[in-house]
Amino acid sequence: MEPTCSSSVAELAKYSEDVETDESKLAEHQEYAEVLSMSGERRKRKRWTRRSCCTRQLLSVGAIFIALLLIIGAIYMHLRQKHHLGRLHINLKDRERVEVLAEDFPVVTAAAVAAQTPTITTFQPSATSSPEPSAKCLACMATTATDNIPAICRNRGRAEEPCGIYRISHVYWQDALRIIDPDDLLAQDYGRCVVDDQCAERIVRSYVQRYGGKDCNGDGRIECRDHVGLHMRGPGGCHRQEPLGSLVERRLEGCLKYSGIT
């Protein structure tokens, strides 16, 4: 019986050692599996990070490209609108095009003119004065008012209607009509006259003749700039030396330079 017991004990001990060995191997396998899993997760995170970086870079490049296109487009539109940076557009290219202008001419009444300028009828121009606009000055008046594009005016108490390249309002026409030849039948018809360049020119000359003799910019001379100021702002605005605005001023200065008017 003793040899049998000894062999059983030995087998049991050997079995215990095999179990312990298996457990240690299992633990090692688990540790190895955990290491592999962590390594895989790290690789996934690295790949995801690389992809995210690439996506961000592509988005950044795309945004920069779009911004450059917008800047180039804005510069192009700016150059298209700034006539003084290129060829001066004095001649009308498209007679069919009209421009709706929201700004009305100021209402001018005889009482207001008399109150502001009581000596207007007795004004004597100096040697450097130009009491009547020349043909070149008239062209610059049209360029300044509408860029030589027939306009549509919103006259007070009237519907929108064409008012020509000088942008002659109904009140402006009425003021000038007082010294127009009554036999000038075309000039008596506002709608027909203001869209006819020659008739509109007679209206402008009469208006300047009636309210002219004013130094609208305070430089001590009466010249084309003053005629334009009177035409655009009326006698009251001329008396107050109201500015024309940046766009209108650029049109005027560009035309004066182009026409050789100092």
Coordinates of C-alpha atoms in Angstrom, one line a residue:
M1 CA 0.0 0.0 0.0
E2 CA 2.8 2.4 0.7
P3 CA 4.2 2.4 -2.9
T4 CA 0.7 3.2 -4.2
C5 CA 0.2 6.1 -1.8
S6 CA 3.6 7.5 -2.7
S7 CA 2.8 7.5 -6.4
S8 CA -0.6 9.1 -5.8
V9 CA 1.0 11.9 -3.8
A10 CA 3.6 12.4 -6.6
E11 CA 0.9 12.5 -9.2
L12 CA -1.1 15.0 -7.2
A13 CA 1.9 17.2 -6.7
K14 CA 2.7 17.0 -10.4
Y15 CA -0.9 17.9 -11.2
S16 CA -0.8 20.9 -8.9
E17 CA 2.4 22.0 -10.6
D18 CA 0.7 21.7 -14.0
V19 CA -2.3 23.7 -12.8
E20 CA -0.1 26.4 -11.5
T21 CA 1.9 26.4 -14.7
D22 CA -1.4 26.7 -16.7
E23 CA -2.6 29.5 -14.6
S24 CA 0.7 31.4 -15.0
K25 CA 0.5 30.8 -18.8
L26 CA -3.1 32.0 -18.8
A27 CA -2.1 35.1 -16.9
E28 CA 0.7 35.8 -19.3
H29 CA -1.6 35.3 -22.3
Q30 CA -4.1 37.7 -20.7
E31 CA -1.4 40.3 -20.2
Y32 CA -0.2 39.8 -23.8
A33 CA -3.7 40.2 -25.1
E34 CA -4.2 43.4 -23.1
V35 CA -0.9 44.7 -24.4
L36 CA -2.0 43.9 -28.0
S37 CA -5.4 45.5 -27.4
M38 CA -3.8 48.7 -26.0
S39 CA -1.4 48.8 -28.9
G40 CA -4.3 48.4 -31.4
E41 CA -6.2 51.2 -29.7
R42 CA -3.1 53.4 -29.9
R43 CA -2.7 52.7 -33.6
K44 CA -6.4 53.4 -34.2
R45 CA -6.0 56.7 -32.3
K46 CA -2.9 57.6 -34.3
R47 CA -4.7 56.8 -37.6
W48 CA -7.7 58.9 -36.5
T49 CA -5.5 61.8 -35.5
R50 CA -3.7 61.7 -38.8
R51 CA -7.0 61.6 -40.7
S52 CA -8.3 64.5 -38.6
C53 CA -5.2 66.5 -39.3
C54 CA -5.5 65.8 -43.0
T55 CA -9.2 66.9 -43.0
R56 CA -8.4 70.1 -41.1
Q57 CA -5.6 70.9 -43.5
L58 CA -7.8 70.3 -46.5
L59 CA -10.5 72.5 -45.0
S60 CA -8.0 75.2 -44.2
V61 CA -6.6 75.2 -47.7
G62 CA -10.2 75.3 -49.2
A63 CA -11.1 78.2 -47.0
I64 CA -8.0 80.1 -48.0
F65 CA -8.7 79.4 -51.7
I66 CA -12.3 80.7 -51.4
A67 CA -11.2 83.8 -49.5
L68 CA -8.7 84.6 -52.2
L69 CA -11.4 84.2 -54.9
L70 CA -13.7 86.5 -52.9
I71 CA -10.9 89.1 -52.6
I72 CA -10.1 88.9 -56.3
G73 CA -13.8 89.3 -57.1
A74 CA -14.1 92.3 -54.8
I75 CA -11.1 94.0 -56.4
Y76 CA -12.5 93.3 -59.8
M77 CA -15.9 94.8 -59.0
H78 CA -14.2 97.8 -57.3
L79 CA -12.1 98.5 -60.5
R80 CA -15.2 98.1 -62.6
Q81 CA -17.1 100.7 -60.6
K82 CA -14.2 103.2 -60.2
H83 CA -14.1 104.9 -63.6
H84 CA -11.3 107.2 -62.5
L85 CA -9.0 104.2 -62.3
G86 CA -9.5 103.4 -65.9
R87 CA -10.9 105.1 -69.0
L88 CA -13.3 107.9 -68.2
H89 CA -16.8 106.9 -69.3
I90 CA -17.9 110.2 -70.8
N91 CA -19.8 108.9 -73.8
L92 CA -23.1 107.0 -73.2
K93 CA -22.8 103.4 -74.1
D94 CA -26.3 102.2 -73.6
R95 CA -29.1 104.6 -74.2
E96 CA -31.7 102.0 -73.2
R97 CA -30.4 101.7 -69.7
V98 CA -32.0 103.9 -67.1
E99 CA -31.0 104.6 -63.5
V100 CA -33.6 105.1 -60.8
L101 CA -32.3 107.8 -58.5
A102 CA -34.0 108.1 -55.1
E103 CA -32.6 111.5 -54.2
D104 CA -34.9 114.4 -55.1
F105 CA -33.7 117.8 -56.0
P106 CA -34.4 120.3 -53.2
V107 CA -37.6 122.3 -53.6
V108 CA -36.7 125.8 -54.5
T109 CA -39.2 128.6 -54.0
A110 CA -39.0 132.2 -55.1
A111 CA -39.4 133.3 -51.5
A112 CA -36.5 131.2 -50.3
V113 CA -34.2 132.4 -53.0
A114 CA -35.1 136.0 -52.3
A115 CA -34.4 135.5 -48.6
Q116 CA -31.1 133.8 -49.2
T117 CA -29.8 135.9 -52.0
P118 CA -31.4 139.3 -52.2
T119 CA -28.7 140.6 -54.6
I120 CA -28.8 137.8 -57.1
T121 CA -30.2 140.0 -59.9
T122 CA -27.6 142.7 -59.4
F123 CA -24.5 140.4 -59.3
Q124 CA -21.7 141.5 -61.6
P125 CA -19.3 138.7 -62.4
S126 CA -15.6 139.3 -62.0
A127 CA -13.0 138.9 -64.7
T128 CA -12.4 135.3 -63.6
S129 CA -16.0 134.4 -63.4
S130 CA -17.8 132.2 -65.9
P131 CA -21.5 133.1 -65.5
E132 CA -22.8 130.7 -68.2
P133 CA -21.7 127.1 -68.5
S134 CA -19.7 126.2 -71.6
A135 CA -20.5 123.1 -73.7
K136 CA -17.7 121.2 -71.9
C137 CA -19.1 122.2 -68.6
L138 CA -22.6 121.1 -69.6
A139 CA -21.1 117.7 -70.5
C140 CA -19.5 117.5 -67.1
M141 CA -22.8 118.5 -65.4
A142 CA -24.5 115.5 -67.2
T143 CA -21.6 113.2 -66.3
T144 CA -21.7 114.3 -62.6
A145 CA -25.5 114.0 -62.4
T146 CA -26.0 110.6 -64.1
D147 CA -22.8 109.5 -65.7
N148 CA -24.5 110.3 -69.0
I149 CA -27.1 107.6 -68.3
P150 CA -30.8 108.7 -68.7
A151 CA -32.3 108.7 -65.2
I152 CA -35.7 108.3 -63.7
C153 CA -36.7 110.8 -61.0
R154 CA -39.1 110.5 -58.2
N155 CA -40.7 113.9 -58.3
R156 CA -42.7 115.0 -55.3
G157 CA -46.4 114.5 -55.9
R158 CA -45.8 112.7 -59.2
A159 CA -45.1 109.2 -60.3
E160 CA -41.6 108.1 -61.3
E161 CA -40.8 109.4 -64.8
P162 CA -37.7 109.8 -67.0
C163 CA -35.7 112.9 -66.4
G164 CA -32.8 112.6 -68.8
I165 CA -29.1 112.7 -68.5
Y166 CA -29.2 116.0 -66.5
R167 CA -31.7 114.5 -64.0
I168 CA -33.9 117.5 -64.2
S169 CA -36.7 117.3 -61.6
H170 CA -40.1 118.8 -62.2
V171 CA -39.4 121.7 -59.7
Y172 CA -36.1 122.4 -61.4
W173 CA -37.9 122.6 -64.8
Q174 CA -40.6 124.9 -63.4
D175 CA -38.0 127.3 -62.0
A176 CA -36.1 127.4 -65.3
L177 CA -39.3 127.7 -67.4
R178 CA -39.9 131.2 -66.0
I179 CA -37.2 132.6 -68.3
I180 CA -37.6 130.2 -71.2
D181 CA -39.0 131.6 -74.4
P182 CA -42.8 130.9 -74.3
D183 CA -42.6 130.0 -78.0
D184 CA -40.3 127.1 -77.2
L185 CA -43.1 124.6 -77.3
L186 CA -40.9 121.6 -76.6
A187 CA -39.5 123.2 -73.5
Q188 CA -43.1 123.8 -72.2
D189 CA -43.6 120.0 -72.1
Y190 CA -41.6 118.6 -69.1
G191 CA -41.9 114.9 -70.2
R192 CA -40.7 115.5 -73.7
C193 CA -38.1 118.2 -73.0
V194 CA -36.0 116.6 -70.2
V195 CA -35.4 113.5 -72.3
D196 CA -34.3 115.5 -75.3
D197 CA -30.6 116.4 -74.8
Q198 CA -30.8 119.8 -76.6
C199 CA -34.0 120.9 -74.9
A200 CA -32.7 119.7 -71.5
E201 CA -29.5 121.8 -72.2
R202 CA -31.7 124.9 -72.6
I203 CA -33.4 124.2 -69.3
V204 CA -30.1 123.8 -67.5
R205 CA -28.7 127.0 -69.1
S206 CA -31.9 128.9 -68.0
Y207 CA -31.7 127.5 -64.5
V208 CA -28.0 128.6 -64.2
Q209 CA -28.9 132.0 -65.7
R210 CA -31.6 132.5 -63.2
Y211 CA -29.8 131.3 -60.0
G212 CA -26.2 131.6 -61.2
G213 CA -23.5 134.0 -60.1
K214 CA -22.9 132.0 -56.9
D215 CA -19.6 130.8 -55.5
C216 CA -20.7 127.4 -54.3
N217 CA -17.3 126.2 -53.1
G218 CA -16.0 129.4 -51.6
D219 CA -12.9 129.7 -53.7
G220 CA -13.7 133.3 -54.8
R221 CA -14.4 132.3 -58.4
I222 CA -17.5 131.3 -60.4
E223 CA -16.6 128.5 -62.7
C224 CA -17.8 125.1 -63.8
R225 CA -17.6 123.5 -60.3
D226 CA -20.0 126.2 -59.1
H227 CA -22.5 125.5 -61.9
V228 CA -22.4 121.8 -61.1
G229 CA -22.9 122.6 -57.4
L230 CA -25.9 124.8 -58.2
H231 CA -27.3 122.2 -60.6
M232 CA -27.0 119.3 -58.1
R233 CA -27.9 121.1 -54.8
G234 CA -30.0 124.1 -55.9
P235 CA -29.4 127.7 -54.8
G236 CA -30.0 126.9 -51.1
G237 CA -27.4 124.1 -51.1
C238 CA -25.0 126.2 -53.1
H239 CA -25.4 129.0 -50.6
R240 CA -24.7 126.6 -47.7
Q241 CA -21.8 125.1 -49.7
E242 CA -23.2 121.6 -49.3
P243 CA -20.7 118.8 -50.4
L244 CA -21.6 116.7 -53.4
G245 CA -20.7 113.4 -52.0
S246 CA -17.6 111.2 -52.8
L247 CA -19.0 109.4 -55.9
V248 CA -20.4 112.6 -57.5
E249 CA -17.2 114.5 -56.6
R250 CA -15.1 111.8 -58.3
R251 CA -17.2 112.0 -61.4
L252 CA -16.9 115.8 -61.5
E253 CA -13.2 115.9 -61.0
G254 CA -12.6 113.1 -63.5
C255 CA -14.7 114.9 -66.2
L256 CA -13.0 118.3 -65.5
K257 CA -9.6 116.7 -65.9
Y258 CA -10.7 114.8 -69.0
S259 CA -12.1 118.0 -70.6
G260 CA -9.2 120.2 -69.6
I261 CA -11.3 122.5 -67.4
T262 CA -9.3 123.9 -64.5

